[in-house]
mmCIF file of C-alpha atoms in Angstrom:
data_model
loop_
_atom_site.group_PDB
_atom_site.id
_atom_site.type_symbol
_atom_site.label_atom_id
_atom_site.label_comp_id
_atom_site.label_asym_id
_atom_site.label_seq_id
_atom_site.Cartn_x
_atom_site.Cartn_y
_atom_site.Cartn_z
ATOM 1 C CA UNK A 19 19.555 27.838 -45.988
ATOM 2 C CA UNK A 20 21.104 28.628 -42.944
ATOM 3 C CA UNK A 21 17.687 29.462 -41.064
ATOM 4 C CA UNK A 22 17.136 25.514 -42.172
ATOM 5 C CA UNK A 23 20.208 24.359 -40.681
ATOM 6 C CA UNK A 24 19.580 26.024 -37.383
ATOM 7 C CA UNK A 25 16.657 24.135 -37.100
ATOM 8 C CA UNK A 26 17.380 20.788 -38.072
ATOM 9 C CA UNK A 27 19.243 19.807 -35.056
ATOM 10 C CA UNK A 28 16.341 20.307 -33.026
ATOM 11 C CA UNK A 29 14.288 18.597 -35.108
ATOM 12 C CA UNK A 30 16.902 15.727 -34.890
ATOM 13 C CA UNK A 31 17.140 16.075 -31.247
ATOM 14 C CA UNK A 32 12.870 15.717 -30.685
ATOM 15 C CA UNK A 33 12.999 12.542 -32.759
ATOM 16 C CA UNK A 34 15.603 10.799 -30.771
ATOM 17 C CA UNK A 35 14.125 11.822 -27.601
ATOM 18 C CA UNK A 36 10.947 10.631 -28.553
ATOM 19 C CA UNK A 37 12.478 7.343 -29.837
ATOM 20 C CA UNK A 38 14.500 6.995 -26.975
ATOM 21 C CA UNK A 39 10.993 7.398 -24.803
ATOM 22 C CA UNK A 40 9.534 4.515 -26.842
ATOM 23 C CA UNK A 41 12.252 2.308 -26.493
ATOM 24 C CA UNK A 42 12.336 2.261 -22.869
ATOM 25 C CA UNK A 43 11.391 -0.905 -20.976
ATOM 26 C CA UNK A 44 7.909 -1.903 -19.783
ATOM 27 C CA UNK A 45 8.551 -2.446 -16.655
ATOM 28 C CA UNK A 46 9.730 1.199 -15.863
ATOM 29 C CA UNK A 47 7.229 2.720 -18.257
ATOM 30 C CA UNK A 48 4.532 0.965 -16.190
ATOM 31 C CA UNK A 49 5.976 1.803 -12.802
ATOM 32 C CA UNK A 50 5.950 5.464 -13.733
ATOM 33 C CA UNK A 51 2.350 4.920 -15.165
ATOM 34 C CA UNK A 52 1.185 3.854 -11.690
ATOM 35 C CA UNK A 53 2.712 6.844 -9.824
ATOM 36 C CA UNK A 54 0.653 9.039 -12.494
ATOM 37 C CA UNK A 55 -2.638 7.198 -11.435
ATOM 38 C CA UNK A 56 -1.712 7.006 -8.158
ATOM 39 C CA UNK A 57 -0.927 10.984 -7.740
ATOM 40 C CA UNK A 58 -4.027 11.555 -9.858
ATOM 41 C CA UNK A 59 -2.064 13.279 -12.690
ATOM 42 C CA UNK A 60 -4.123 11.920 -15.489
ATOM 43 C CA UNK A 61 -2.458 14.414 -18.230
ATOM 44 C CA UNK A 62 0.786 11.971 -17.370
ATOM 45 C CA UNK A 63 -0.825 8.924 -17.473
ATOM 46 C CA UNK A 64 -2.085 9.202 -21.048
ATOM 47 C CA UNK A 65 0.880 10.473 -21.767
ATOM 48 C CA UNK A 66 2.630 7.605 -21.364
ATOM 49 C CA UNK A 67 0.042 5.687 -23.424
ATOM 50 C CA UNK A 68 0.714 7.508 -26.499
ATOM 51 C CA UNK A 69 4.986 6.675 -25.505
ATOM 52 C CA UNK A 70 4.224 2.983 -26.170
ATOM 53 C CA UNK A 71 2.846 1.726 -22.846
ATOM 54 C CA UNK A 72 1.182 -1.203 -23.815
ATOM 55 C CA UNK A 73 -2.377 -1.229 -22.614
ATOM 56 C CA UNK A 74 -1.967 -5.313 -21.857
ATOM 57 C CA UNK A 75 1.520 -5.243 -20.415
ATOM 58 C CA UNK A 76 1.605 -7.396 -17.035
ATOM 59 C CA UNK A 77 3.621 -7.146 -14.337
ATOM 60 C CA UNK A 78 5.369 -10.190 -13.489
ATOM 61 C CA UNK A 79 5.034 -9.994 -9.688
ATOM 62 C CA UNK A 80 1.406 -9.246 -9.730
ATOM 63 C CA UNK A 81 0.025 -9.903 -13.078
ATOM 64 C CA UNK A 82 -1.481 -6.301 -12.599
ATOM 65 C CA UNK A 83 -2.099 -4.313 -16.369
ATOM 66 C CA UNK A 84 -2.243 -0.496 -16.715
ATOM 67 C CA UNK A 85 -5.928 -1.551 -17.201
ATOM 68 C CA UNK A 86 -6.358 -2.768 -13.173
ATOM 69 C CA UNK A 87 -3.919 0.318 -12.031
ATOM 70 C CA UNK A 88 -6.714 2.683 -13.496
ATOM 71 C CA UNK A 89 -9.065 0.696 -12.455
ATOM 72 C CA UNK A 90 -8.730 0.178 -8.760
ATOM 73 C CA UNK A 91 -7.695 4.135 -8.535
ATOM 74 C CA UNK A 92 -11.273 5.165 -9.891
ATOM 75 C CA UNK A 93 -9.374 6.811 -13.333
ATOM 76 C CA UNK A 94 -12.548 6.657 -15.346
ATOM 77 C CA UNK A 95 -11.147 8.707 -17.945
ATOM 78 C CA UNK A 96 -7.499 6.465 -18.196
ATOM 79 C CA UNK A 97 -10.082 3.289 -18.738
ATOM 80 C CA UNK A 98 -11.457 4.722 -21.198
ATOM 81 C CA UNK A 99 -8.195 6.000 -22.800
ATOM 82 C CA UNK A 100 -6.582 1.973 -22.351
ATOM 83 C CA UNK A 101 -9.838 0.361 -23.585
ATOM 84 C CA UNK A 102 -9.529 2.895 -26.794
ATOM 85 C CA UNK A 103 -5.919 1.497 -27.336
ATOM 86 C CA UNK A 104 -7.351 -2.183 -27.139
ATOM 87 C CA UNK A 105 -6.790 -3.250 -23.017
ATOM 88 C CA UNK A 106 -8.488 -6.519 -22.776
ATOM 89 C CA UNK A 107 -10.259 -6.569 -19.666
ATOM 90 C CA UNK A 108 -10.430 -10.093 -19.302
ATOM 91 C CA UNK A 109 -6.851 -10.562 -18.327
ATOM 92 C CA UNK A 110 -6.626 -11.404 -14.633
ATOM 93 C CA UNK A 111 -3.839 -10.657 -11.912
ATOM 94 C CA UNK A 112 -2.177 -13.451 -9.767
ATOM 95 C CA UNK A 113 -4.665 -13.996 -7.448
ATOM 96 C CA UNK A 114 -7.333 -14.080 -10.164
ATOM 97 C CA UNK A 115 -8.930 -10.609 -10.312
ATOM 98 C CA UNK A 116 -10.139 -8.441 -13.492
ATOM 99 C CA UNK A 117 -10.274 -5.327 -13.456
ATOM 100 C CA UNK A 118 -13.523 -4.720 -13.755
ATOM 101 C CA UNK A 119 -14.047 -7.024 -9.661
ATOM 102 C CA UNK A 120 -10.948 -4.627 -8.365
ATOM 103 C CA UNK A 121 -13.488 -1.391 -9.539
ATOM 104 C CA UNK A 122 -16.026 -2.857 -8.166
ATOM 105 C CA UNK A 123 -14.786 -3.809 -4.899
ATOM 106 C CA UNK A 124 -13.021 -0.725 -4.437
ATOM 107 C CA UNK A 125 -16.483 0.927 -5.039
ATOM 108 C CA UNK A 126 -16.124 2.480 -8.256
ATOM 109 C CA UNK A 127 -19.357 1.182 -9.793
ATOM 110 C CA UNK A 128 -19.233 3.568 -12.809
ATOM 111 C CA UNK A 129 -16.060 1.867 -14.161
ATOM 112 C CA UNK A 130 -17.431 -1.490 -12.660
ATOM 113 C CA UNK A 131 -19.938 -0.954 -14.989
ATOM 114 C CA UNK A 132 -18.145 0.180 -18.444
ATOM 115 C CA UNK A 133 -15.739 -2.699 -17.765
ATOM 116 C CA UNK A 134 -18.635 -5.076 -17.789
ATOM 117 C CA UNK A 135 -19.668 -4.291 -20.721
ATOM 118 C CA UNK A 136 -16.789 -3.994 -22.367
ATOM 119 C CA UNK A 137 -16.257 -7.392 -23.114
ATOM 120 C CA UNK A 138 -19.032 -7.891 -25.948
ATOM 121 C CA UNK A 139 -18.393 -7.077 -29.804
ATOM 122 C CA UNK A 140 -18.705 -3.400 -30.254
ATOM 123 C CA UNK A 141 -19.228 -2.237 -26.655
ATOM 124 C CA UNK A 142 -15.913 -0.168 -27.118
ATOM 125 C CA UNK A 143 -15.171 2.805 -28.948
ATOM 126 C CA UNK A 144 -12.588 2.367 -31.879
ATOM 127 C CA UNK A 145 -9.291 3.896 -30.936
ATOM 128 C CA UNK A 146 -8.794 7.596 -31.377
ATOM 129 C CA UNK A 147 -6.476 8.655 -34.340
ATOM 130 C CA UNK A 148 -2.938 9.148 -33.049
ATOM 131 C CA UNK A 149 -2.304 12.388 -31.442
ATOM 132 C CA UNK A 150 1.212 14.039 -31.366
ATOM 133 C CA UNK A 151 2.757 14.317 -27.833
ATOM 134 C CA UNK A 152 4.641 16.316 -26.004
ATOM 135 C CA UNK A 153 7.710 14.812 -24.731
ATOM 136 C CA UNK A 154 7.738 12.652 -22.041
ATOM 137 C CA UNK A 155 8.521 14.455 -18.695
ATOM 138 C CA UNK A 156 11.997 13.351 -16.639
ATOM 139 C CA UNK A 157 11.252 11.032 -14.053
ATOM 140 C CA UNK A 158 8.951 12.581 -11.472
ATOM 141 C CA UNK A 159 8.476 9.029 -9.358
ATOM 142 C CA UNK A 160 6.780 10.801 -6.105
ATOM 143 C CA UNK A 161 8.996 10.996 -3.055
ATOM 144 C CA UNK A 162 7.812 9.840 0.603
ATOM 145 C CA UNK A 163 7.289 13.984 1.260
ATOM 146 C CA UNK A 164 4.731 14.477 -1.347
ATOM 147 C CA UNK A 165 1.488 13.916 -0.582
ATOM 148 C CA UNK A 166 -0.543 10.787 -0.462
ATOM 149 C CA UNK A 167 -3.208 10.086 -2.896
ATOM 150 C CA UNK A 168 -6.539 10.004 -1.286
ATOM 151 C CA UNK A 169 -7.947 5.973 -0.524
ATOM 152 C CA UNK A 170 -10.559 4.536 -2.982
ATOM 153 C CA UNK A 171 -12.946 4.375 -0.045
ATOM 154 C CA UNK A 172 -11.912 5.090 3.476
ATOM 155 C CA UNK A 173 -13.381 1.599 4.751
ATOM 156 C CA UNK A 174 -11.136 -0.542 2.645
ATOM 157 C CA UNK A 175 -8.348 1.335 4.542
ATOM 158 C CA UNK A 176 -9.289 0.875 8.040
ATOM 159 C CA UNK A 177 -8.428 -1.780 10.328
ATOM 160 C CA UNK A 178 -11.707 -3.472 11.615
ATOM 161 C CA UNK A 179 -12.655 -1.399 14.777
ATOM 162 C CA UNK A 180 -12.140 -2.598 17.636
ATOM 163 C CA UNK A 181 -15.295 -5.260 19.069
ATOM 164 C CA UNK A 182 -15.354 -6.039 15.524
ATOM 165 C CA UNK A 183 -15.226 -9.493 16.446
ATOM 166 C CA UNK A 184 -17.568 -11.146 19.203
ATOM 167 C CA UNK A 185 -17.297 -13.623 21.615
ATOM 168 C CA UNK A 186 -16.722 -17.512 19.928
ATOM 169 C CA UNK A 187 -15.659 -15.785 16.479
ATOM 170 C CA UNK A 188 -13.325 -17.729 14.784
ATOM 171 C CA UNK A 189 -10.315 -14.963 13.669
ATOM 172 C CA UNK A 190 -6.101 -15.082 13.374
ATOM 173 C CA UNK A 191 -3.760 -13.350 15.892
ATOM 174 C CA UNK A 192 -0.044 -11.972 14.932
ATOM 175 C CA UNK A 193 2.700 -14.095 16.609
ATOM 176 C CA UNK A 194 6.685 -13.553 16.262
ATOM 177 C CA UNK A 195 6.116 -17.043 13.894
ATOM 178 C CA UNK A 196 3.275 -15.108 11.735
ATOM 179 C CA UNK A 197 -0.592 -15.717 11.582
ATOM 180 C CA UNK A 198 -1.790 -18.293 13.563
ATOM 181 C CA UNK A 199 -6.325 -19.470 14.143
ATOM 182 C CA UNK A 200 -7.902 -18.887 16.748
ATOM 183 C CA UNK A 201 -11.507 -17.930 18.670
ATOM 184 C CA UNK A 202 -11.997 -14.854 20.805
ATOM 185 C CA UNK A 203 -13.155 -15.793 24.635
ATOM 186 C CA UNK A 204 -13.367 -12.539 26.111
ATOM 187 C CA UNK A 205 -13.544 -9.017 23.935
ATOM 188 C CA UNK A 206 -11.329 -6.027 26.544
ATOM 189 C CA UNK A 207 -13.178 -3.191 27.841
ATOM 190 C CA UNK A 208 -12.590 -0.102 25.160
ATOM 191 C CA UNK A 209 -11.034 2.090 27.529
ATOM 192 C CA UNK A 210 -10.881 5.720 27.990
ATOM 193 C CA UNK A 211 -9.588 7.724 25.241
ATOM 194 C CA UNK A 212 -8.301 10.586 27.255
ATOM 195 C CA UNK A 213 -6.419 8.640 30.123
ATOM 196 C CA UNK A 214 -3.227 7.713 29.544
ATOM 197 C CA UNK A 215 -3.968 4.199 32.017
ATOM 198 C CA UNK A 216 -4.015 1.549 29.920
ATOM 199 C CA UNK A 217 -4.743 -1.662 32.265
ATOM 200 C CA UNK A 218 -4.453 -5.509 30.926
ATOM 201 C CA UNK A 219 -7.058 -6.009 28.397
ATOM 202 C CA UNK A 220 -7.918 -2.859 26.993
ATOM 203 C CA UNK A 221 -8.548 -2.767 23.602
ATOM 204 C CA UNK A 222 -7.601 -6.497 23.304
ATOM 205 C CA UNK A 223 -8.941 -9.463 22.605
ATOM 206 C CA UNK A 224 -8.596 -12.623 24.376
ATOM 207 C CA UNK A 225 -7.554 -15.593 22.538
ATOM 208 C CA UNK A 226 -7.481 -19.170 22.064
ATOM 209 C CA UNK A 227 -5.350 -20.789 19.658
ATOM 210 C CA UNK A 228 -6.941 -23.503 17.601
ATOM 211 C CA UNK A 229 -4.012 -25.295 17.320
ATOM 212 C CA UNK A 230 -3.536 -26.467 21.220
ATOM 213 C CA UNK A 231 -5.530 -27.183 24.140
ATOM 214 C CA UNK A 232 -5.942 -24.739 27.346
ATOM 215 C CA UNK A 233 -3.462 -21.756 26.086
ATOM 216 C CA UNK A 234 -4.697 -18.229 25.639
ATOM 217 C CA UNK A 235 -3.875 -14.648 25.778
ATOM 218 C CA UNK A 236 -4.422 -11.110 25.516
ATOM 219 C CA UNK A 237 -3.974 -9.597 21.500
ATOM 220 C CA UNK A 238 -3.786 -6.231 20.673
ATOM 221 C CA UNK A 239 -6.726 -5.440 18.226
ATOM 222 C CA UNK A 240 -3.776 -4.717 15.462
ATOM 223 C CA UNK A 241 -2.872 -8.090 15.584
ATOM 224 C CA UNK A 242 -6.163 -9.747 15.201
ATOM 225 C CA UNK A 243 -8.112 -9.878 11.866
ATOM 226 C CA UNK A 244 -10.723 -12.155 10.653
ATOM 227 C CA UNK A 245 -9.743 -14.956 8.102
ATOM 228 C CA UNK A 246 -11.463 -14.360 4.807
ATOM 229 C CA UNK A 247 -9.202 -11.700 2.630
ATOM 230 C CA UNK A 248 -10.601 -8.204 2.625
ATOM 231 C CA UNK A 249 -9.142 -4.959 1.253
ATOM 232 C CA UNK A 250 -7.739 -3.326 4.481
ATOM 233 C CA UNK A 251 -5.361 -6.413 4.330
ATOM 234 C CA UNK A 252 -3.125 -4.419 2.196
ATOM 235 C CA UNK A 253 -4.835 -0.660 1.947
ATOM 236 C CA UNK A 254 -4.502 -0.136 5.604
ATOM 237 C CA UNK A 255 -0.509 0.677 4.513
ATOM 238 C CA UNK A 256 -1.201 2.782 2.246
ATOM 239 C CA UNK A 257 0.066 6.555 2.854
ATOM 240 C CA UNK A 258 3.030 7.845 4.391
ATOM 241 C CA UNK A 259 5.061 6.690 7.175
ATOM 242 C CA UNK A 260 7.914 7.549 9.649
ATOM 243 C CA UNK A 261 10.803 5.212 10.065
ATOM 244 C CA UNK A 262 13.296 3.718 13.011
ATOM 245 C CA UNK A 263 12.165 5.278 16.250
ATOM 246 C CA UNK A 264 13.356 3.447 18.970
ATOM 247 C CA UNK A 265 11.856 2.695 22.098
ATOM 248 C CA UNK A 266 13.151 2.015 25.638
ATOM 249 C CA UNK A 267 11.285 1.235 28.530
ATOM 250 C CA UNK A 268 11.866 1.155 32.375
ATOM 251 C CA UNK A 269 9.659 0.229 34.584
ATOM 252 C CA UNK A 270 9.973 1.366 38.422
ATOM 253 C CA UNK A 271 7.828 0.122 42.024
ATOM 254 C CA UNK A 272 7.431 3.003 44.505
ATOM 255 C CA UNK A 273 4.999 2.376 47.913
ATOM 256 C CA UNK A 274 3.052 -0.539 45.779
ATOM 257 C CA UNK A 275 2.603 1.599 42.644
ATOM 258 C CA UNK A 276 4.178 0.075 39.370
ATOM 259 C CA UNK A 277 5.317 2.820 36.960
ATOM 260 C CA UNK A 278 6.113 2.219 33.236
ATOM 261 C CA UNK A 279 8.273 5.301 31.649
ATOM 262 C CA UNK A 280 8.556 5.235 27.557
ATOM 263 C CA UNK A 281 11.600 7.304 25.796
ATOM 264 C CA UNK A 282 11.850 7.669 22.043
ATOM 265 C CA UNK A 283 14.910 8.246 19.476
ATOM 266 C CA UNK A 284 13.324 10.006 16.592
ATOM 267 C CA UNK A 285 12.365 8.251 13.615
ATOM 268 C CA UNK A 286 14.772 9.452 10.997
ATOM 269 C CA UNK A 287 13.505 7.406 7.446
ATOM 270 C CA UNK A 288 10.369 8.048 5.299
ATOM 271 C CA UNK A 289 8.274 5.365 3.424
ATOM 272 C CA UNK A 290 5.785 6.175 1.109
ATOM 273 C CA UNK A 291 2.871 3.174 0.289
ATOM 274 C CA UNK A 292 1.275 4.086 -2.776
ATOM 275 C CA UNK A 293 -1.794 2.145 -3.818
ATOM 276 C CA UNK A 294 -0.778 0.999 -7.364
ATOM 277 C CA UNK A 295 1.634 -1.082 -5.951
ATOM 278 C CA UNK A 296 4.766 0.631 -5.522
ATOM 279 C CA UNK A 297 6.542 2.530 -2.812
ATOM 280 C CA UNK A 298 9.312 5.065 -1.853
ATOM 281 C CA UNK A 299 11.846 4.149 0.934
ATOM 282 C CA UNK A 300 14.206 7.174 1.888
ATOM 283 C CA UNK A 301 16.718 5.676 4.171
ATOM 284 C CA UNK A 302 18.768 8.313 6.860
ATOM 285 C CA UNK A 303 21.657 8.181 4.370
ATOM 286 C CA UNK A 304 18.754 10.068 2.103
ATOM 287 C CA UNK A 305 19.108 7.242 -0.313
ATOM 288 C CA UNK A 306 15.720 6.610 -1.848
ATOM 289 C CA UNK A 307 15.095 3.004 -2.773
ATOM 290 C CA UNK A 308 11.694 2.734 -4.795
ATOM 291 C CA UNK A 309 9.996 -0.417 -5.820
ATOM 292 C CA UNK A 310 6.953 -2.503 -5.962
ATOM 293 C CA UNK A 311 5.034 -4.180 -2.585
ATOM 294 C CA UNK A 312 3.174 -7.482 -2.502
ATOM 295 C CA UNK A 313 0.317 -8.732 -0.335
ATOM 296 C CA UNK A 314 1.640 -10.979 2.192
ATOM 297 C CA UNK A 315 0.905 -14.692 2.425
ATOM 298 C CA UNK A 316 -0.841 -15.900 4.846
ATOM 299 C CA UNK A 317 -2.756 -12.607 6.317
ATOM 300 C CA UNK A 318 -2.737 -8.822 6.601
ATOM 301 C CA UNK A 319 0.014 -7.008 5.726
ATOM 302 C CA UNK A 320 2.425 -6.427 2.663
ATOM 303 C CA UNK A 321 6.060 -6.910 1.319
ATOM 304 C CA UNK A 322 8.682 -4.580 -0.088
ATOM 305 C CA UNK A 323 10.551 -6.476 -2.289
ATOM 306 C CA UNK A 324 13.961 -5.459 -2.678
ATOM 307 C CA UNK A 325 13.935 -2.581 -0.111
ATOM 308 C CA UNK A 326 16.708 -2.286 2.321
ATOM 309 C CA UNK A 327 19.638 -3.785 1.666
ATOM 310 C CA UNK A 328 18.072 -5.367 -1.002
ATOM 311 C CA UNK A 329 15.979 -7.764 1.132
ATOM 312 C CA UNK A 330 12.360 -8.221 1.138
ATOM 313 C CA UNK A 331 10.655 -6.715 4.137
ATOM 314 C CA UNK A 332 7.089 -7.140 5.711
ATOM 315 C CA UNK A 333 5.310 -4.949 6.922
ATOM 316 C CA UNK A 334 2.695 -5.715 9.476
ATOM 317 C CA UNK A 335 0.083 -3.216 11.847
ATOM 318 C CA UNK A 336 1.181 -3.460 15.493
ATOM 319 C CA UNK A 337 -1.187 -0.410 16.910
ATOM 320 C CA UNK A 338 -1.774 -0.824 20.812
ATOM 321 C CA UNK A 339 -4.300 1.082 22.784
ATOM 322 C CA UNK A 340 -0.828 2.679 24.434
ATOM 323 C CA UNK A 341 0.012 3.915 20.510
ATOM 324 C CA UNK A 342 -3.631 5.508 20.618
ATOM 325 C CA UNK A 343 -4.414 6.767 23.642
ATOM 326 C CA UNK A 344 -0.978 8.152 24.559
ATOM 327 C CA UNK A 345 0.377 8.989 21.406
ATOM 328 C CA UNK A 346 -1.908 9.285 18.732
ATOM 329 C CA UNK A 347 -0.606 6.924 16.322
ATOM 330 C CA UNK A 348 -1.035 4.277 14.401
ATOM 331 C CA UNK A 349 2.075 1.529 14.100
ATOM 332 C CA UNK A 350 3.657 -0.975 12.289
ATOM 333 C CA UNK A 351 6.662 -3.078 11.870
ATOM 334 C CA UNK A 352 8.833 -3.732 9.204
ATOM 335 C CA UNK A 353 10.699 -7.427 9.468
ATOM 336 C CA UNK A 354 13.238 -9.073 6.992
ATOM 337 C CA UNK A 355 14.919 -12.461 7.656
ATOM 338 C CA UNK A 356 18.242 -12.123 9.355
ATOM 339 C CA UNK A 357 17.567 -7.801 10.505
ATOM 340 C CA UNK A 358 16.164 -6.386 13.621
ATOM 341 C CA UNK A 359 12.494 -5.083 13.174
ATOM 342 C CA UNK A 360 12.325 -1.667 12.044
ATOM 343 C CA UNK A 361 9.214 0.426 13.786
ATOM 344 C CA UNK A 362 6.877 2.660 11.385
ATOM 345 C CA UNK A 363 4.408 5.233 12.852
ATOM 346 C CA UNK A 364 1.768 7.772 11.429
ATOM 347 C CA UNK A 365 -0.660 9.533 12.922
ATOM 348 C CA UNK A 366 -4.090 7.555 13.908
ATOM 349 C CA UNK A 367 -6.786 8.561 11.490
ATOM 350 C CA UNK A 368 -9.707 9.045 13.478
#
């Protein structure tokens, strides 16, 4: 009897914690299902499933299932695993995509393919008999140091190289006021890679709005994108980024040569993208603010919601031919109504 009693609170204990596990909302079940698919820990991911993730659950902000997570991320084995627990995938996110066009787009045509055929009577496998699991591990939600899950396919990532776009192509150009039309009239020279002269014009594209007569100017190729949505319009963020450097800039004249001189406060914040929708903000109080990111109207880019101070921020590319040639980075901006800019840099991926 007493070797009985001994174990009986543990026994008690595993059924609350596993209770406890199922009775946890949605919402955070689902955002620690996407930081499984998204670190490529598949072992977590289905363990979730058998905690009651349910396989049709959509996220109000993006409409996204665990179905389109796995999906997207090339998890052939988690599709499987969701359609075997009944994921319909018919159900679309907000802007109208199954998961089955996100595989495919992303270039995963083996799961492009299963979810096709998916749809007809009988093309899935019945679900597997339950399985005991282990208990659910404490929250492991992946910090901005860890690292970054690799893209689906490095092109979707990329900004559009630069000459991209031609002469008379219709595109849209960054402004302080957001993304505005225009056509290119004259495409900058590329410039030298190893000089550390960057004259007017290099690696920019001259522009004429579409909205007025007569006015153009010179646009970094990070501000310019054509108008049609494509992937890099939100995968180009993805990965890992440094926070609030500062800049200051003086410029001197000395026997008819002008001289520009750049000084930097280092960045001192992390952000973390991750590709399933969420991020990681650590702040320089070491405060780590994690939530989920939305494509941004109108053009390129994405939005934190609820990041800093609780505001929603958007984050936009702003790499120069200075940020490339001189530095080696790539650069962005991160803007919220009423707050100063904060800048963003990584290093350029060549």
């Amino acid at each position: 009897m007493k070797r009985i009693f001994a174990i009986l609170p543990v026994i008690l204990l595993a059924v609350a914690a596993s209770a406890s596990a199922q009775s946890r909302p949605q919402a955070q079940v689902f955002n620690e299902f996407q930081v499984a698919i998204d670190t490529r820990d598949t072992a977590w991911a289905e363990r979730l499933l058998g905690e009651g993730l349910d396989p049709n659950w959509q996220d109000p902000l993006t409409g996204w299932t665990p179905l389109h997570v796995a999906a997207i991320n090339g998890q052939g084995t988690v599709v499987r695993r969701l359609l075997e627990r009944g994921a319909d995938p018919r159900l679309k996110n907000k802007v109208g995509r199954t998961p089955m066009e996100m595989a495919r787009d992303a270039g995963h045509t083996d799961i492009a393919k299963l979810l096709s055929g998916s749809v007809g009577p009988g093309a899935v496998a019945p679900p597997r008999p339950a399985q005991p699991n282990p208990p659910l591990p404490p929250n492991r939600l992946a910090t901005p140091q860890q690292p970054t899950s690799a893209p689906a396919t490095a092109g979707a990532t990329r900004w559009p190289a630069f000459k991209t776009y031609k002469v008379g192509d219709e595109v849209q150009f960054l402004e302080p006021t957001g993304w505005k039309p225009g056509v290119i009239k004259e495409v900058g020279p590329e410039g030298d890679s190893s000089s550390k002269d960057i004259p007017l014009g290099v690696r920019k594209y001259l522009i004429s709005g579409t909205r007025w007569q007569g006015d153009e100017d010179w646009y970094d190729w990070g501000l310019v994108s054509g108008r049609s949505r494509e992937p890099f319009w939100t995968r180009f963020f993805v990965g890992d980024w440094e926070l609030g450097e500062v800049m200051a800039m003086n410029t001197t004249v000395s026997g008819g040569t002008e001289t520009t001189e750049y000084a930097y406060a280092a960045a001192d914040e992390k952000l973390r993208v991750n590709a399933a929708g969420t991020y990681q903000w650590r702040t320089r109080d070491r405060k780590v603010i994690q939530g989920r990111w939305v494509p941004a109207p109108g053009g390129p880019g994405i939005v934190l919601k609820a990041g800093h101070r609780g505001l929603d921020w958007t984050f936009h590319n702003q790499t120069s031919a200075t940020d490339e040639n001189v530095r080696g980075l790539e650069t962005a901006r991160l803007n919220a109504d009423g707050q100063l800019g904060i800048r963003a840099k990584r290093p350029l991926r060549r």
